[in-house]
GROMACS .gro file of C-alpha atoms in nm:
model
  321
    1UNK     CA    1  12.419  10.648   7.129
    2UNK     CA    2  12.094  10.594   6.991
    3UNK     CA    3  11.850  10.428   7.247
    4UNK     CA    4  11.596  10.156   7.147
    5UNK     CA    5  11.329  10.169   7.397
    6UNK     CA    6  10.959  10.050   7.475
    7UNK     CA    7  10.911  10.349   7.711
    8UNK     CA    8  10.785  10.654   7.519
    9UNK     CA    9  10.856  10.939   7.749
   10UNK     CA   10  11.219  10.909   7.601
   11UNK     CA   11  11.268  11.209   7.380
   12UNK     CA   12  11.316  11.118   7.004
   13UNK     CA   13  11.637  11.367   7.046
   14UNK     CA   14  11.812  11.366   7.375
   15UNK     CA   15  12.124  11.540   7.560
   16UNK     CA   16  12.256  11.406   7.864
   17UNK     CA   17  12.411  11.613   8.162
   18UNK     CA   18  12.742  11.523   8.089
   19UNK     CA   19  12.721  11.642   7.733
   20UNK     CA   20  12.655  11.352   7.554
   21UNK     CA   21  12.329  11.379   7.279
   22UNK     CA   22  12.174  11.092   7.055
   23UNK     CA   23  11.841  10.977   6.949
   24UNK     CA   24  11.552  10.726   7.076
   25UNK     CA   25  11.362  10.486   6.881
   26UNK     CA   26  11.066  10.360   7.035
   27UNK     CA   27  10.891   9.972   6.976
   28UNK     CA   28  10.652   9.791   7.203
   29UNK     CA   29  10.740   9.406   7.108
   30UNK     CA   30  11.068   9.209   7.138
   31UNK     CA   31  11.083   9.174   6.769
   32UNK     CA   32  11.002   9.584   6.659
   33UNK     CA   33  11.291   9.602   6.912
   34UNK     CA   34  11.542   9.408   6.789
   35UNK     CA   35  11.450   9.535   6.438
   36UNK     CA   36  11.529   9.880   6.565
   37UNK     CA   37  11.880   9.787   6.734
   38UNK     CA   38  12.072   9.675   6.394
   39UNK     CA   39  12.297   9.998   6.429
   40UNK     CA   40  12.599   9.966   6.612
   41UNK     CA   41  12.560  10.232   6.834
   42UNK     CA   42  12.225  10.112   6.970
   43UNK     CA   43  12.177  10.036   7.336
   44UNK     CA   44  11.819   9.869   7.465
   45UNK     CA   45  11.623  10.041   7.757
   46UNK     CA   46  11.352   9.847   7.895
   47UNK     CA   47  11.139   9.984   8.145
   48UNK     CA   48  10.933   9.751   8.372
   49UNK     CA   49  10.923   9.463   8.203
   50UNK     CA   50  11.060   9.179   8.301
   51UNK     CA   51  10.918   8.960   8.058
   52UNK     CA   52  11.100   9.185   7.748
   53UNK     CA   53  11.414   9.250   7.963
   54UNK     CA   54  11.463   8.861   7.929
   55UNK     CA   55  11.354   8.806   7.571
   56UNK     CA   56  11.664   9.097   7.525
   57UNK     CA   57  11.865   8.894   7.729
   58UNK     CA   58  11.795   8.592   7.478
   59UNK     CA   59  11.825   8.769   7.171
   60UNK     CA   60  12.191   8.910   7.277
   61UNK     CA   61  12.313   8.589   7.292
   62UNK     CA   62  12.301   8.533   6.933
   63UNK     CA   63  12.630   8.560   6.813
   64UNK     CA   64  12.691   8.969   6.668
   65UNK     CA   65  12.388   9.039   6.757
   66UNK     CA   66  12.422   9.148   7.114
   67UNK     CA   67  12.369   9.560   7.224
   68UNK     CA   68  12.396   9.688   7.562
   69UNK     CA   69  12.139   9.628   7.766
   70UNK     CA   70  11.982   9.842   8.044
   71UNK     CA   71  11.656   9.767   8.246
   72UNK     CA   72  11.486   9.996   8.428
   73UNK     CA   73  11.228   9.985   8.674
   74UNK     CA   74  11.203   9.652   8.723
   75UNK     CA   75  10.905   9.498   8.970
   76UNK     CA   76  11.122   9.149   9.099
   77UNK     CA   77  10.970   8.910   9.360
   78UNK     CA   78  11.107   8.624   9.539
   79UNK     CA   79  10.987   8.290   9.344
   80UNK     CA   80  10.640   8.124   9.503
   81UNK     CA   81  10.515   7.818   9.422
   82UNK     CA   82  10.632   7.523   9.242
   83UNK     CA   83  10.631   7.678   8.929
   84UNK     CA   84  10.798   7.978   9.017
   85UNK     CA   85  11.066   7.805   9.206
   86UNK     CA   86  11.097   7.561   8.884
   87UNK     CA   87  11.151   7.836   8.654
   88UNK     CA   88  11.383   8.065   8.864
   89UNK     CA   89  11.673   7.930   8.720
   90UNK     CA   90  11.608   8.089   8.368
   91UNK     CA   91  11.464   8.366   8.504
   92UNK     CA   92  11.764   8.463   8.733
   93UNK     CA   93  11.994   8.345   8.425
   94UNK     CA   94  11.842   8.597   8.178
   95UNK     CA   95  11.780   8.837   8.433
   96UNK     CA   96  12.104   8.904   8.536
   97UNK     CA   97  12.250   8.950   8.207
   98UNK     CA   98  12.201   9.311   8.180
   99UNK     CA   99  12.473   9.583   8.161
  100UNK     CA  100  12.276   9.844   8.380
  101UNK     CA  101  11.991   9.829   8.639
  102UNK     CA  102  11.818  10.173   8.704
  103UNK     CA  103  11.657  10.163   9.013
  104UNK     CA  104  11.458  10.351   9.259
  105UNK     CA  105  11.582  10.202   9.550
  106UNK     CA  106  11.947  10.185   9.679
  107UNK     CA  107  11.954   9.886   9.888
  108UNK     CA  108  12.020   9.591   9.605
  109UNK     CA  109  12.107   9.295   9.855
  110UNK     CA  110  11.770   9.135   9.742
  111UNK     CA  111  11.796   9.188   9.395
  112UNK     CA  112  12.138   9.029   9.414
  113UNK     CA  113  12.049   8.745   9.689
  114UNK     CA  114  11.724   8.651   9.410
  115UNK     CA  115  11.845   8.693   9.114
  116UNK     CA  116  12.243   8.754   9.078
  117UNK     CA  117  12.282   9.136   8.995
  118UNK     CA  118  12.599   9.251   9.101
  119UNK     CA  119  12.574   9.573   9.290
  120UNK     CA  120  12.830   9.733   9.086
  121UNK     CA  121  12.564   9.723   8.768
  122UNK     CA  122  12.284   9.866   8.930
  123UNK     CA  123  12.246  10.232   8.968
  124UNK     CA  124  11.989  10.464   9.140
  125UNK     CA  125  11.763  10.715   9.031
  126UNK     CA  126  11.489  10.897   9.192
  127UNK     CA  127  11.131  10.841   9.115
  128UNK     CA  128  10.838  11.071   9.038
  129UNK     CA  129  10.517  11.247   9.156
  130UNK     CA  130  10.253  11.092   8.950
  131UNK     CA  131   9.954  11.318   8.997
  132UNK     CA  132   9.927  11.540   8.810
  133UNK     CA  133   9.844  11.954   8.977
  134UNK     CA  134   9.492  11.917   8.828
  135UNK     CA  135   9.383  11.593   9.019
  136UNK     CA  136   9.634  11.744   9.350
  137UNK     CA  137   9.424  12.071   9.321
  138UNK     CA  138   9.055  11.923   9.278
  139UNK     CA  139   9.086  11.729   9.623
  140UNK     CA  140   8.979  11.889   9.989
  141UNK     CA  141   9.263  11.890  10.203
  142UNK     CA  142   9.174  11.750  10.566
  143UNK     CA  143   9.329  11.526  10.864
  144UNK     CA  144   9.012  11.250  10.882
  145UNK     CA  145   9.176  10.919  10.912
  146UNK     CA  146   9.528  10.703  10.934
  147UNK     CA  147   9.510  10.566  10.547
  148UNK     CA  148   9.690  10.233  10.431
  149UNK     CA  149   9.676  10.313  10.073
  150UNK     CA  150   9.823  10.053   9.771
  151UNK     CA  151   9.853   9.685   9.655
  152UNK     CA  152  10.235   9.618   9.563
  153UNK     CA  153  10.323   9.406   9.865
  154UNK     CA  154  10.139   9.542  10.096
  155UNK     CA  155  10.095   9.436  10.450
  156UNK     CA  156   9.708   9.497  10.512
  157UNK     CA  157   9.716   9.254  10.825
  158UNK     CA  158  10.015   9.392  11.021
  159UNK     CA  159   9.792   9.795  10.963
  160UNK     CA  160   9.485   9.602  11.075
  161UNK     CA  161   9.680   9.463  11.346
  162UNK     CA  162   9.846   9.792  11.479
  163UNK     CA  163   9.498   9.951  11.407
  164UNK     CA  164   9.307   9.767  11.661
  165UNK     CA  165   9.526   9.879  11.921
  166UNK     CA  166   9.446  10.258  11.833
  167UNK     CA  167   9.175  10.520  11.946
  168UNK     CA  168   9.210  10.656  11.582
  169UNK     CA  169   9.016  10.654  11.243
  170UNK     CA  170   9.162  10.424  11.013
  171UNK     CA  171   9.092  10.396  10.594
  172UNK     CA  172   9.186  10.124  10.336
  173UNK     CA  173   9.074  10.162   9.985
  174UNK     CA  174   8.753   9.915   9.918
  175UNK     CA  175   8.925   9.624   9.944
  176UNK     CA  176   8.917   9.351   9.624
  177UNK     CA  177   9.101   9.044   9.816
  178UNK     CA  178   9.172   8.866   9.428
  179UNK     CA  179   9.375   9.218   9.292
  180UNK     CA  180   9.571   9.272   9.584
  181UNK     CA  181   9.655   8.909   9.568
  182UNK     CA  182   9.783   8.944   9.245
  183UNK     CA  183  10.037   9.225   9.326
  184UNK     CA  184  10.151   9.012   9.611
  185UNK     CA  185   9.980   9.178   9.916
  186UNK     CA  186   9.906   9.014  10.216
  187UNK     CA  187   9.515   9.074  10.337
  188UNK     CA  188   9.385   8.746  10.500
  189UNK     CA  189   9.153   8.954  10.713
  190UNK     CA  190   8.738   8.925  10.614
  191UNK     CA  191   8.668   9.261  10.454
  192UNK     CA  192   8.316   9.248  10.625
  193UNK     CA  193   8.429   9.245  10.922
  194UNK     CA  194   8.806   9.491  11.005
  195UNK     CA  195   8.883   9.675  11.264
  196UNK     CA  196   8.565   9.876  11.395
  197UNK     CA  197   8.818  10.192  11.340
  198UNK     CA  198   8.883  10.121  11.002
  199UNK     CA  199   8.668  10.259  10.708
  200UNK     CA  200   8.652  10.144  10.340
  201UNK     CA  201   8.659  10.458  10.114
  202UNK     CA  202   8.511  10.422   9.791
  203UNK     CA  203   8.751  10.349   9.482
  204UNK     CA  204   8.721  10.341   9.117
  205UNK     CA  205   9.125  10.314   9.023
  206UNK     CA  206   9.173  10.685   8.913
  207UNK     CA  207   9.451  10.908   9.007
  208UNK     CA  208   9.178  11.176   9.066
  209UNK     CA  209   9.034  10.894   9.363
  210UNK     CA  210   9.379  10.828   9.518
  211UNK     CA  211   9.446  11.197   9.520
  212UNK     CA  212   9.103  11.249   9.678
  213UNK     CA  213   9.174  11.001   9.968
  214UNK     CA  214   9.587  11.075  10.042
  215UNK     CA  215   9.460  11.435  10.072
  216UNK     CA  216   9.219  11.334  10.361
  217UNK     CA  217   9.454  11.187  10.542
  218UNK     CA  218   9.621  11.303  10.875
  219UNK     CA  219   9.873  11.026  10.842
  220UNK     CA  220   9.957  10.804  10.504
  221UNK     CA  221  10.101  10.458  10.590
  222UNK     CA  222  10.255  10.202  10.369
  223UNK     CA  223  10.362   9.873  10.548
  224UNK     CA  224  10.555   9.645  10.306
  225UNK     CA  225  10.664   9.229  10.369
  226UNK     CA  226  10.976   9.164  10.447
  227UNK     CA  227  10.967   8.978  10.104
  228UNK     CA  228  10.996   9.300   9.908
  229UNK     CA  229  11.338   9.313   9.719
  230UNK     CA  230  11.225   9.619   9.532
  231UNK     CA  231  11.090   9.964   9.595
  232UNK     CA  232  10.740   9.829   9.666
  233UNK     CA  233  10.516  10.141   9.768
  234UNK     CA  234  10.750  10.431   9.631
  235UNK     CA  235  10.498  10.607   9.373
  236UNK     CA  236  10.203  10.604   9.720
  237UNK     CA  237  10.459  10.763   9.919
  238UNK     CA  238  10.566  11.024   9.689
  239UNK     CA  239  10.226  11.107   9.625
  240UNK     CA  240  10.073  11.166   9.951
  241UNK     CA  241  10.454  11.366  10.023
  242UNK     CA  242  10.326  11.579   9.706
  243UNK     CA  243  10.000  11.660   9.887
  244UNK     CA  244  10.196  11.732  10.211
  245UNK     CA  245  10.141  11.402  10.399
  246UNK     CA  246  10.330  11.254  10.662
  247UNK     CA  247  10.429  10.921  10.570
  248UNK     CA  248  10.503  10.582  10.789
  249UNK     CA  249  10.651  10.352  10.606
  250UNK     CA  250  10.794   9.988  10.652
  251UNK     CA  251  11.227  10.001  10.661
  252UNK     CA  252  11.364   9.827  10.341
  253UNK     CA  253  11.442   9.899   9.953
  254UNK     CA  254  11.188  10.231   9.853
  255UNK     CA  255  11.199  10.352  10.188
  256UNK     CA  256  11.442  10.380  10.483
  257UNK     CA  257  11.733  10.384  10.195
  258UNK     CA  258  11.575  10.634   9.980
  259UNK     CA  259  11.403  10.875  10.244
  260UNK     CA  260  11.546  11.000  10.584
  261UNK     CA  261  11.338  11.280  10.751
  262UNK     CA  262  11.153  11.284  10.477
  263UNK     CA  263  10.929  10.978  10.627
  264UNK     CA  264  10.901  10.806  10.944
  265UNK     CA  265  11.001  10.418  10.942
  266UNK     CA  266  10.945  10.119  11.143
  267UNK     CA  267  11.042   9.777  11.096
  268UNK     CA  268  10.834   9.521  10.871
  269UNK     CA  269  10.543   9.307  10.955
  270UNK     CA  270  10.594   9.447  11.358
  271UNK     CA  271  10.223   9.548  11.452
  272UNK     CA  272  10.369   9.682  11.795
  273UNK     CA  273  10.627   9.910  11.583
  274UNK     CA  274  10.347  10.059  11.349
  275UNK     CA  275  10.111  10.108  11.609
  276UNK     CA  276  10.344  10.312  11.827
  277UNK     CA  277  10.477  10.544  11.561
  278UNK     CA  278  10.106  10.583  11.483
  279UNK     CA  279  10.006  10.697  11.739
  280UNK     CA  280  10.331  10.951  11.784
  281UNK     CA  281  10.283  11.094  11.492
  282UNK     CA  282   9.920  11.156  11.554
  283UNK     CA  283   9.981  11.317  11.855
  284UNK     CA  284  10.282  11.495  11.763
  285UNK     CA  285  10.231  11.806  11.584
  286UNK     CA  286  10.554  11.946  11.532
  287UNK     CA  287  10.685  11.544  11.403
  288UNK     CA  288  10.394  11.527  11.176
  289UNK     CA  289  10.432  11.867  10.997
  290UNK     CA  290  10.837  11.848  11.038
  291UNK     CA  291  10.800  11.538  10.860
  292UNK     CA  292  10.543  11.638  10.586
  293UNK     CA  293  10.733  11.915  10.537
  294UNK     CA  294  11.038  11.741  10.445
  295UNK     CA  295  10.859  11.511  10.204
  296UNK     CA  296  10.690  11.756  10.037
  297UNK     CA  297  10.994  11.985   9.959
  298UNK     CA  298  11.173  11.617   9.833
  299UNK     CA  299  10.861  11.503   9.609
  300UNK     CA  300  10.793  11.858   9.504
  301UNK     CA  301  11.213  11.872   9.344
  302UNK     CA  302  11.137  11.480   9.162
  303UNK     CA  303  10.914  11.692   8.878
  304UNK     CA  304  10.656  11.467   8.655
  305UNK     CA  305  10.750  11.159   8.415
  306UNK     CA  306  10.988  11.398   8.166
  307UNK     CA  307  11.230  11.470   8.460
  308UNK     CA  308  11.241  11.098   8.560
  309UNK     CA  309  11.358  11.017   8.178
  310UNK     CA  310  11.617  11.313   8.167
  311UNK     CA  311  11.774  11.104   8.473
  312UNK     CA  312  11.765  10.811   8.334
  313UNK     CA  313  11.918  10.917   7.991
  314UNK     CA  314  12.167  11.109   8.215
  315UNK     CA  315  12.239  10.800   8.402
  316UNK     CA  316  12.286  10.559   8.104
  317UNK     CA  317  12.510  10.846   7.924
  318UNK     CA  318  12.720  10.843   8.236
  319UNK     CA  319  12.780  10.485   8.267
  320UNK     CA  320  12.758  10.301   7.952
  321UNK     CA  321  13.028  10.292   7.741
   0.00000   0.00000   0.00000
């Protein structure tokens, strides 16, 4: 099998678990691609990107020119707007058309409900630590605050919600309303004037910043909309796990079907919810470290981004033909 791929970590010369070996080529554009796929035995990955999984999708349907195709990764949202309800249609056509989805979630109902994947073509894979020991090692290690931490779909107002019924220090990330509206967040609150128990940490985008404020956290919390079809928040929460934080998380795809001790859940968008469990787990010594415990032992067994390829190659050997 020789895999044509835009995602470089995907060794040149591979060997699956089950025994099977081939080679990668890698291209960036649709066209470099489809150039790359003339063999026979060629299969397409494409790793979150939407946009190229359904330019694939188009190309295959030119008659013998069709591979298998197998999409990993893939950050799906509900349509919004007029324009993204008119063009759902294609989208969910094209989308749809691929022989494998590699996920890191379990729970697919969305992904089906949106966009038509049948459960029986999507597959799941666990994700990865993204810090690297470097950054992990160069931050202070302390229990200061409750931190919200990301911007995939997350649920600012339903933290700053639970927040003000807390004793506790609270942290967000400085907040910049116009990106977190563009990775579908939901922050309607004035960032002049939050909670009086919420701080705004300083942020300049690195990994060696977001290891610096998950390891000053006492508690890590990632509250996801209902909305979220995929695993919105997964790369935060293994993260903070790696630097041995107890995480809160909202129940849904990423979360309550991927982790079980390893994090504490509550239900979406339910201030009341997050606020209690907040303020359990703060006071709850043996819950907290129980719980970090777990997560860090899970987070610490993912490995880095050449693990999380060996499982995907292992995955497509194992299920495509």
């Amino acid at each position: 099998m020789r895999i044509v791929t835009n995602w470089p970590a995907i060794p040149e010369r591979w060997q699956a678990a089950n025994g099977r070996s081939g080679s990668a080529v890698h291209a960036r554009t649709l066209a470099d691609l489809r150039y790359a796929a003339e063999s026979q035995d060629s299969v397409y990955l494409v790793n979150c990107d939407p946009g190229l999984t359904m330019g694939v999708a188009l190309a295959n349907l030119r008659p013998g020119a069709r591979r298998p195709l197998v999409a990993s990764d893939m950050v799906l949202r509900r349509p919004e707007g007029l324009k993204g309800h008119l063009l759902h249609p294609l989208k969910r056509a094209l989308l749809s058309r691929a022989d494998l989805y590699i996920n890191l979630f379990r729970d697919v109902r969305g992904l089906t409900e949106v966009f038509g994947i049948p459960a029986e073509r999507c597959a799941f894979v666990p994700f990865k630590v993204n810090l690297t020991e470097a950054e992990m090692a160069a931050s202070p290690v302390a229990e200061d605050y409750v931190l919200c931490f990301g911007r995939s779909m997350r649920d600012f107002d339903t933290f700053f919600a639970a927040m003000e019924r807390l004793p506790w220090p609270g942290a967000i990330a400085r907040a910049r309303p116009a990106d977190l509206a563009a990775h579908g967040a939901r922050f309607t609150w004035n960032p002049d004037h939050l909670p009086a128990n919420v701080l705004q940490l300083d942020d300049d985008g690195t990994p060696a910043a977001q290891a610096r404020m998950l390891s000053r956290a006492k508690l890590v919390v990632i509250p996801v909309l209902k909305s979220s079809i995929v695993a919105s928040g997964i790369s935060t929460a293994l993260n903070a796990m790696r630097l041995g934080k107890c995480v809160i998380g909202s129940e849904g795809p990423g979360m309550s079907d991927v982790f079980a001790s390893e994090a504490l859940t509550v239900p979406a968008e339910d201030p009341a919810a997050l606020a209690a469990m907040i303020d359990r787990a703060w006071r709850d010594d043996d819950l907290r470290h129980r719980t970090a415990a777990a997560g860090l032992a899970y987070a610490a067994a993912q490995g880095g981004e050449a693990d999380l390829a060996q499982r995907i190659v292992d995955m497509m050997a194992e299920r495509i033909p």
